[in-house]
CSV table of C-alpha atoms in Angstrom, one decimal:
chain,number,residue,atom,x,y,z
A,129,MET,CA,-50.0,44.7,130.8
A,130,ARG,CA,-51.6,42.5,128.0
A,131,ASP,CA,-52.5,39.1,128.2
A,132,THR,CA,-50.3,38.1,125.7
A,133,GLU,CA,-47.0,39.3,127.8
A,134,PRO,CA,-44.7,36.3,128.4
A,135,THR,CA,-45.7,35.0,132.0
A,136,ALA,CA,-42.0,35.1,133.0
A,137,GLY,CA,-42.4,38.9,132.6
A,138,ARG,CA,-45.3,39.2,134.7
A,139,GLU,CA,-44.3,36.8,138.0
A,140,ALA,CA,-41.7,38.1,140.5
A,141,ARG,CA,-40.3,36.1,144.3
A,142,ASP,CA,-40.8,38.6,147.2
A,143,GLU,CA,-36.9,38.5,147.7
A,144,GLU,CA,-36.1,40.0,143.6
A,145,ARG,CA,-38.9,43.3,144.8
A,146,THR,CA,-38.4,43.9,148.4
A,147,ALA,CA,-35.5,45.9,148.3
A,148,THR,CA,-34.8,49.8,147.8
A,149,ASP,CA,-32.2,51.2,146.1
A,150,ASP,CA,-29.4,51.3,148.8
A,151,GLY,CA,-29.9,47.3,149.4
A,152,THR,CA,-32.2,47.8,153.0
A,153,ARG,CA,-35.7,46.8,153.1
A,154,PRO,CA,-38.6,49.0,152.1
A,155,HIS,CA,-40.3,51.1,154.9
A,156,VAL,CA,-44.1,50.3,155.0
A,157,ALA,CA,-45.9,52.7,157.0
A,158,VAL,CA,-49.7,51.1,158.9
A,159,VAL,CA,-52.4,53.7,158.9
A,160,ALA,CA,-55.0,51.8,161.4
A,161,CYS,CA,-58.8,52.9,161.3
A,162,GLY,CA,-60.6,50.2,163.3
A,163,GLY,CA,-62.5,47.6,161.9
A,164,THR,CA,-62.4,43.9,162.3
A,165,ILE,CA,-58.9,43.5,162.1
A,166,ALA,CA,-58.7,45.3,165.5
A,167,SER,CA,-61.7,44.3,166.9
A,168,GLU,CA,-61.7,42.4,170.6
A,169,PRO,CA,-64.8,40.4,171.8
A,170,ASP,CA,-67.0,42.4,174.1
A,171,ASP,CA,-70.3,41.5,176.2
A,172,ASP,CA,-71.9,44.2,174.4
A,173,GLY,CA,-70.3,42.9,170.9
A,174,ALA,CA,-66.9,43.4,169.8
A,175,ALA,CA,-65.8,46.8,168.6
A,176,PRO,CA,-62.2,47.9,167.6
A,177,ALA,CA,-59.4,47.6,170.3
A,178,LYS,CA,-56.5,47.2,168.8
A,179,SER,CA,-53.8,49.8,167.5
A,180,GLY,CA,-51.6,49.8,164.5
A,181,ASP,CA,-48.3,48.4,166.7
A,182,ASP,CA,-50.5,46.0,168.2
A,183,LEU,CA,-51.6,44.8,164.9
A,184,VAL,CA,-48.1,44.6,163.8
A,185,ALA,CA,-47.0,42.7,166.7
A,186,ALA,CA,-49.4,40.1,166.4
A,187,VAL,CA,-48.1,39.4,163.4
A,188,PRO,CA,-44.1,39.8,163.4
A,189,GLY,CA,-43.3,37.5,160.2
A,190,VAL,CA,-44.3,41.1,158.3
A,191,GLU,CA,-41.1,42.0,158.7
A,192,ARG,CA,-39.6,39.7,156.5
A,193,HIS,CA,-41.0,41.9,153.8
A,194,ALA,CA,-40.2,45.5,155.2
A,195,THR,CA,-39.7,47.3,158.4
A,196,VAL,CA,-43.1,48.4,159.6
A,197,SER,CA,-44.5,51.5,161.2
A,198,ALA,CA,-47.9,51.9,162.6
A,199,ARG,CA,-50.3,55.2,163.6
A,200,GLU,CA,-53.5,55.9,164.3
A,201,VAL,CA,-56.2,58.0,162.3
A,202,CYS,CA,-59.6,56.3,164.1
A,203,SER,CA,-61.0,53.3,165.2
A,204,GLN,CA,-64.3,52.9,163.9
A,205,PRO,CA,-65.8,49.9,162.4
A,206,GLY,CA,-66.5,49.9,159.4
A,207,PHE,CA,-69.9,50.3,159.6
A,208,ASP,CA,-69.9,53.9,160.6
A,209,VAL,CA,-66.8,55.6,159.3
A,210,ARG,CA,-67.1,59.0,158.7
A,211,TRP,CA,-66.1,61.3,156.4
A,212,ARG,CA,-63.7,63.1,158.5
A,213,ASP,CA,-62.0,59.7,158.9
A,214,VAL,CA,-61.7,59.3,155.2
A,215,LEU,CA,-60.1,63.0,154.7
A,216,ALA,CA,-57.8,62.2,158.1
A,217,THR,CA,-56.5,58.5,156.2
A,218,ALA,CA,-55.7,60.8,153.1
A,219,ALA,CA,-54.0,63.2,154.9
A,220,ALA,CA,-52.1,60.5,157.2
A,221,ALA,CA,-51.2,58.4,153.8
A,222,ARG,CA,-49.6,61.6,152.1
A,223,GLU,CA,-47.9,62.5,155.1
A,224,ALA,CA,-46.5,58.9,155.2
A,225,VAL,CA,-45.0,59.2,151.8
A,226,ALA,CA,-43.7,62.8,152.5
A,227,ASP,CA,-41.9,61.6,155.3
A,228,GLY,CA,-40.1,58.6,153.4
A,229,ALA,CA,-42.6,55.7,153.6
A,230,ASP,CA,-41.9,53.6,150.5
A,231,GLY,CA,-44.9,52.1,150.8
A,232,VAL,CA,-48.7,52.6,152.7
A,233,VAL,CA,-51.0,50.1,154.5
A,234,VAL,CA,-54.8,51.3,155.6
A,235,THR,CA,-55.9,48.7,157.9
A,236,HIS,CA,-60.3,49.0,158.0
A,237,GLY,CA,-63.3,47.8,158.5
A,238,THR,CA,-64.5,45.5,155.5
A,239,ASP,CA,-68.2,47.2,155.1
A,240,THR,CA,-67.4,49.9,153.7
A,241,LEU,CA,-63.7,49.0,152.9
A,242,ALA,CA,-64.4,49.3,149.3
A,243,ASP,CA,-65.4,52.7,149.7
A,244,THR,CA,-63.0,53.9,151.8
A,245,ALA,CA,-60.2,52.5,149.2
A,246,PHE,CA,-61.8,54.1,146.1
A,247,ALA,CA,-62.0,57.7,148.0
A,248,LEU,CA,-58.5,57.6,148.4
A,249,ASP,CA,-57.6,56.7,145.3
A,250,LEU,CA,-59.7,60.3,144.5
A,251,LEU,CA,-58.3,62.0,146.9
A,252,THR,CA,-54.4,60.7,146.4
A,253,ASP,CA,-52.7,60.0,143.4
A,254,LEU,CA,-48.9,59.2,145.8
A,255,ASP,CA,-45.6,57.7,144.0
A,256,ALA,CA,-45.6,54.9,146.4
A,257,PRO,CA,-48.3,51.8,146.7
A,258,VAL,CA,-51.4,52.8,149.4
A,259,VAL,CA,-52.8,49.2,150.2
A,260,VAL,CA,-56.4,48.9,152.1
A,261,THR,CA,-56.6,45.6,153.5
A,262,GLY,CA,-58.9,44.2,156.8
A,263,ALA,CA,-59.9,41.1,158.0
A,264,GLN,CA,-63.5,38.9,158.3
A,265,ARG,CA,-62.2,37.1,161.6
A,266,ARG,CA,-60.5,38.8,164.6
A,267,LEU,CA,-57.5,37.9,165.8
A,268,ASP,CA,-58.8,36.1,168.4
A,269,GLU,CA,-60.9,34.1,166.4
A,270,ALA,CA,-60.1,30.6,165.0
A,271,SER,CA,-58.8,30.4,161.6
A,272,SER,CA,-58.2,34.2,161.6
A,273,ASP,CA,-58.1,36.3,158.5
A,274,ALA,CA,-55.9,39.2,160.1
A,275,PRO,CA,-52.5,37.8,159.9
A,276,ALA,CA,-52.3,36.7,156.4
A,277,ASN,CA,-54.4,40.1,155.2
A,278,LEU,CA,-51.8,42.4,156.9
A,279,THR,CA,-48.7,39.9,155.7
A,280,LEU,CA,-50.3,40.3,151.8
A,281,ALA,CA,-50.7,44.3,152.3
A,282,VAL,CA,-47.4,44.7,153.3
A,283,ARG,CA,-45.7,42.4,150.8
A,284,ALA,CA,-47.8,45.0,148.1
A,285,ALA,CA,-47.2,48.0,149.7
A,286,ALA,CA,-43.2,47.3,149.9
A,287,ASP,CA,-43.3,46.7,145.9
A,288,ASP,CA,-43.1,49.5,143.9
A,289,ARG,CA,-44.9,47.7,140.8
A,290,PHE,CA,-48.3,48.9,142.9
A,291,ALA,CA,-47.4,52.5,143.3
A,292,PRO,CA,-50.1,53.7,140.5
A,293,GLY,CA,-53.2,54.0,142.4
A,294,VAL,CA,-54.8,52.7,145.5
A,295,HIS,CA,-55.1,48.5,145.6
A,296,VAL,CA,-57.5,46.6,148.2
A,297,ALA,CA,-55.3,43.4,149.6
A,298,PHE,CA,-57.5,40.4,150.4
A,299,ASP,CA,-56.8,36.8,150.3
A,300,ASP,CA,-54.0,36.3,148.4
A,301,GLU,CA,-55.4,38.6,145.7
A,302,LEU,CA,-55.0,42.6,145.0
A,303,HIS,CA,-57.7,44.8,143.6
A,304,ALA,CA,-58.0,48.0,142.5
A,305,ALA,CA,-59.9,50.4,144.7
A,306,ARG,CA,-62.1,51.3,141.8
A,307,ASP,CA,-63.3,47.8,141.0
A,308,ALA,CA,-63.6,46.5,144.3
A,309,VAL,CA,-66.6,45.4,146.3
A,310,LYS,CA,-67.5,43.4,149.3
A,311,GLY,CA,-69.4,40.3,147.8
A,312,HIS,CA,-70.3,38.5,151.0
A,313,SER,CA,-71.1,39.2,154.2
A,314,ASN,CA,-68.1,36.6,155.9
A,315,ALA,CA,-66.9,34.6,153.7
A,316,LEU,CA,-62.7,35.3,153.7
A,317,SER,CA,-63.1,36.0,150.1
A,318,THR,CA,-64.8,38.4,150.2
A,319,MET,CA,-63.5,40.9,147.8
A,320,THR,CA,-64.1,41.0,144.8
A,321,SER,CA,-64.0,42.9,141.2
A,322,PRO,CA,-66.8,42.4,139.2
A,323,GLY,CA,-66.2,41.8,135.7
A,324,THR,CA,-62.4,42.9,136.0
A,325,GLY,CA,-61.0,40.4,138.4
A,326,PRO,CA,-57.9,40.9,140.4
A,327,VAL,CA,-54.9,43.1,139.5
A,328,ALA,CA,-52.5,40.8,141.1
A,329,THR,CA,-52.7,37.2,142.4
A,330,PHE,CA,-50.2,35.9,145.7
A,331,THR,CA,-48.6,32.8,146.9
A,332,ARG,CA,-46.6,32.2,150.1
A,333,ALA,CA,-43.3,33.1,147.7
A,334,GLY,CA,-44.2,35.6,145.1
A,335,SER,CA,-46.6,37.0,143.0
A,336,ARG,CA,-48.3,37.7,139.9
A,337,LEU,CA,-49.8,40.2,137.7
A,338,VAL,CA,-52.5,39.5,135.8
A,339,ARG,CA,-53.3,43.1,134.6
A,340,GLU,CA,-51.4,46.9,134.8
A,341,PRO,CA,-51.5,48.6,138.1
A,342,ARG,CA,-53.1,51.9,137.6
A,343,ARG,CA,-54.8,54.6,139.5
A,344,GLY,CA,-59.0,54.3,138.6
A,345,VAL,CA,-59.8,57.9,138.0
A,346,ASP,CA,-59.0,59.9,135.1
A,347,ALA,CA,-58.7,63.4,137.3
A,348,ASP,CA,-56.6,65.5,139.5
A,349,PRO,CA,-56.7,64.5,143.0
A,350,LEU,CA,-59.3,66.3,145.3
A,351,ALA,CA,-57.8,66.4,148.9
A,352,ASP,CA,-56.5,70.2,148.6
A,353,ALA,CA,-59.3,71.0,147.5
A,354,ILE,CA,-61.4,70.1,150.2
A,355,GLU,CA,-61.3,72.3,153.1
A,356,GLY,CA,-62.8,69.7,155.3
A,357,ALA,CA,-65.3,67.7,156.4
A,358,ASP,CA,-68.4,69.4,156.9
A,359,ARG,CA,-67.9,70.4,153.0
A,360,VAL,CA,-69.1,66.9,152.0
A,361,PRO,CA,-72.6,67.3,151.3
A,362,GLU,CA,-75.5,64.6,152.1
A,363,VAL,CA,-76.1,62.4,148.9
A,364,PRO,CA,-78.6,59.9,149.2
A,365,VAL,CA,-78.6,57.0,147.3
A,366,ILE,CA,-82.1,55.9,145.9
A,367,HIS,CA,-83.3,52.6,144.8
A,368,SER,CA,-85.4,51.9,141.9
A,369,GLY,CA,-87.3,49.0,141.6
A,370,THR,CA,-90.6,47.4,141.0
A,371,GLY,CA,-93.3,49.7,141.9
A,372,VAL,CA,-91.1,52.9,143.3
A,373,GLY,CA,-92.4,56.3,143.1
A,374,ALA,CA,-91.4,59.6,143.2
A,375,GLY,CA,-91.7,59.8,147.2
A,376,ALA,CA,-87.8,59.3,148.2
A,377,VAL,CA,-86.5,62.0,145.6
A,378,ASP,CA,-89.1,64.6,146.6
A,379,ARG,CA,-88.2,63.9,150.0
A,380,ALA,CA,-84.1,64.7,149.1
A,381,LEU,CA,-85.1,67.8,147.6
A,382,ASP,CA,-87.1,68.8,150.4
A,383,ALA,CA,-84.1,68.1,152.8
A,384,GLY,CA,-81.7,70.1,150.9
A,385,VAL,CA,-79.3,67.8,149.5
A,386,GLY,CA,-76.5,68.2,147.5
A,387,GLY,CA,-76.9,65.6,144.9
A,388,LEU,CA,-79.2,62.5,144.0
A,389,VAL,CA,-77.4,59.0,143.0
A,390,ILE,CA,-80.1,56.9,141.2
A,391,GLU,CA,-79.4,53.2,141.6
A,392,GLY,CA,-81.1,52.2,138.4
A,393,THR,CA,-81.8,49.1,136.9
A,394,GLY,CA,-80.1,47.2,134.5
A,395,LEU,CA,-78.6,49.7,132.3
A,396,GLY,CA,-79.3,52.6,134.3
A,397,ASN,CA,-82.9,53.0,133.8
A,398,ALA,CA,-85.5,53.9,136.4
A,399,THR,CA,-89.5,53.8,137.2
A,400,ALA,CA,-91.3,56.8,135.0
A,401,ALA,CA,-92.1,58.4,138.4
A,402,ILE,CA,-88.7,58.6,139.0
A,403,GLY,CA,-87.5,59.8,135.8
A,404,ASP,CA,-90.0,62.3,136.2
A,405,ALA,CA,-89.1,63.4,139.4
A,406,VAL,CA,-85.4,63.8,138.3
A,407,GLY,CA,-86.1,66.0,135.3
A,408,ASP,CA,-88.0,68.7,138.0
A,409,ALA,CA,-85.0,68.3,139.6
A,410,LEU,CA,-82.5,69.0,137.3
A,411,PRO,CA,-80.3,71.3,136.3
A,412,GLU,CA,-80.4,72.5,139.7
A,413,LEU,CA,-78.8,69.7,141.5
A,414,PRO,CA,-76.3,67.0,140.1
A,415,VAL,CA,-77.7,63.6,139.8
A,416,VAL,CA,-75.8,60.5,138.8
A,417,VAL,CA,-77.4,57.3,137.7
A,418,ALA,CA,-75.4,53.8,138.5
A,419,GLY,CA,-77.3,50.4,137.6
A,420,ARG,CA,-77.6,47.6,140.2
A,421,PRO,CA,-76.1,44.6,138.2
A,422,PRO,CA,-72.7,44.0,139.7
A,423,ALA,CA,-70.8,44.6,136.5
A,424,GLY,CA,-71.2,46.2,133.4
A,425,PRO,CA,-71.9,49.6,132.3
A,426,THR,CA,-74.6,52.2,132.3
A,427,GLU,CA,-75.6,53.6,128.9
A,428,PRO,CA,-78.6,55.2,127.3
A,429,VAL,CA,-80.3,52.6,125.1
A,430,TYR,CA,-84.1,52.5,126.5
A,431,GLY,CA,-86.4,55.8,126.3
A,432,THR,CA,-90.2,55.9,128.0
A,433,PRO,CA,-90.2,58.1,130.9
A,434,GLY,CA,-88.0,56.5,133.0
A,435,GLY,CA,-85.2,54.5,130.8
A,436,ALA,CA,-81.9,55.8,130.2
A,437,VAL,CA,-82.6,57.6,126.9
A,438,THR,CA,-84.6,60.0,128.6
A,439,LEU,CA,-82.6,60.2,131.6
A,440,ALA,CA,-80.0,61.7,129.6
A,441,GLU,CA,-81.6,64.5,127.8
A,442,HIS,CA,-82.9,65.4,131.3
A,443,GLY,CA,-79.0,65.8,131.8
A,444,VAL,CA,-77.7,63.0,134.7
A,445,THR,CA,-74.5,61.8,134.4
A,446,PHE,CA,-73.7,58.0,134.1
A,447,ALA,CA,-71.6,56.2,136.8
A,448,GLY,CA,-70.4,53.3,133.8
A,449,PRO,CA,-69.8,50.7,135.9
A,450,LEU,CA,-69.2,52.1,139.2
A,451,PRO,CA,-71.4,50.8,141.8
A,452,ALA,CA,-74.4,53.4,143.4
A,453,SER,CA,-72.0,53.2,146.6
A,454,LYS,CA,-69.1,54.1,145.1
A,455,ALA,CA,-71.2,56.5,142.8
A,456,ARG,CA,-72.0,58.3,145.7
A,457,VAL,CA,-68.5,58.9,147.2
A,458,ALA,CA,-67.5,60.2,144.1
A,459,LEU,CA,-70.4,63.2,143.8
A,460,ALA,CA,-70.2,63.8,147.5
A,461,LEU,CA,-66.2,64.5,147.0
A,462,GLY,CA,-66.2,66.2,143.7
A,463,LEU,CA,-69.4,68.5,145.5
A,464,ALA,CA,-67.0,69.2,148.3
A,465,ALA,CA,-63.8,70.2,146.2
A,466,ASP,CA,-66.3,72.3,144.1
A,467,LEU,CA,-66.0,70.8,140.5
A,468,ASP,CA,-68.6,71.9,138.0
A,469,ARG,CA,-70.8,69.1,136.5
A,470,GLU,CA,-69.4,70.0,133.0
A,471,ARG,CA,-66.7,72.7,133.0
A,472,GLU,CA,-62.8,72.4,134.3
A,473,THR,CA,-62.4,74.6,137.4
A,474,ALA,CA,-59.4,75.8,139.6
A,475,ALA,CA,-60.0,72.5,141.7
A,476,GLY,CA,-58.7,70.6,138.0
A,477,GLY,CA,-61.4,69.2,136.3
A,478,ALA,CA,-65.2,68.7,136.0
A,479,LEU,CA,-67.2,66.6,137.9
A,480,VAL,CA,-68.1,64.2,135.0
A,481,ASP,CA,-64.4,63.4,134.7
A,482,LEU,CA,-64.6,61.2,138.3
A,483,PHE,CA,-66.6,58.7,137.0
A,484,ARG,CA,-64.8,58.3,133.4
A,485,ALA,CA,-62.3,55.1,134.0
A,486,PRO,CA,-58.5,55.5,132.1
A,487,GLU,CA,-58.9,53.9,129.2
A,488,SER,CA,-57.1,50.8,129.7
A,489,ALA,CA,-57.8,50.2,132.9
């Protein structure tokens, strides 16, 4: 959707959107995964305790936008989400849509919310909106953002314009799962999309598309090709920076990891020591190179042993604009689905396809 399109074509009021073909309100399924939005205080520190039904009951205004049901997948803090939780969330979203839901909301801890949202984009390709949300402040805290974010997510999930791909709903904005990152440890506006901006913005009454909603990866969904969480290999992220040697790469190889993500500097460069170690690891071990800057691509420009030109000659895969955290998600899930680095497989596509954004995304 180009910015030259008339504004009237991109704006919509909720009452114009939230109705099914028979005139009834759409059905949105909430898939609860814990996080701050579900947490309660305790002498030992806050922890998830509220169910999906508890969250829906605490925000009665959501019923104006959709009929809402809830189911639990897990009750984890965002910093301790496991692969089995991610795969179960994808399965729950697929089941909800198969059972007739018009949209899905996933409630999740913000620490890894962006990771899970992108994982869902890789794992699924549903005909209904999937919207991930959470909160920076618990429901019991002053000025909690939980009610506003859950209401926003339900509004977006009830709007079929957002069916392509997975989105993140936070602070009156909707972000593409591929682009969204947590940008601040406790600010309410924590979710941002460096380099692209939000897909849509919301007011009390309606919404405005900023760019076209779409799935953030041009590859077949991976869920059916992954037999279980035990198939997801260990993929460490190795940080390059001033004075970093090859020790972390060597230790990872000794540990028998499934692949490596190098968080390079600038356009995807690394120290000479890392570059040499990566050259020795390839082609047996898949290596993906991401960049440290919060926005911008990775691409081979510089030579020398750790420069991206040399890394490309070794055979690394560049993550494009994906941050290292999401490059790790894509590599781990792609390996779990038995994707080959270059050749298409029965699972559909090659591993490198997971790092290529759709042309107009």
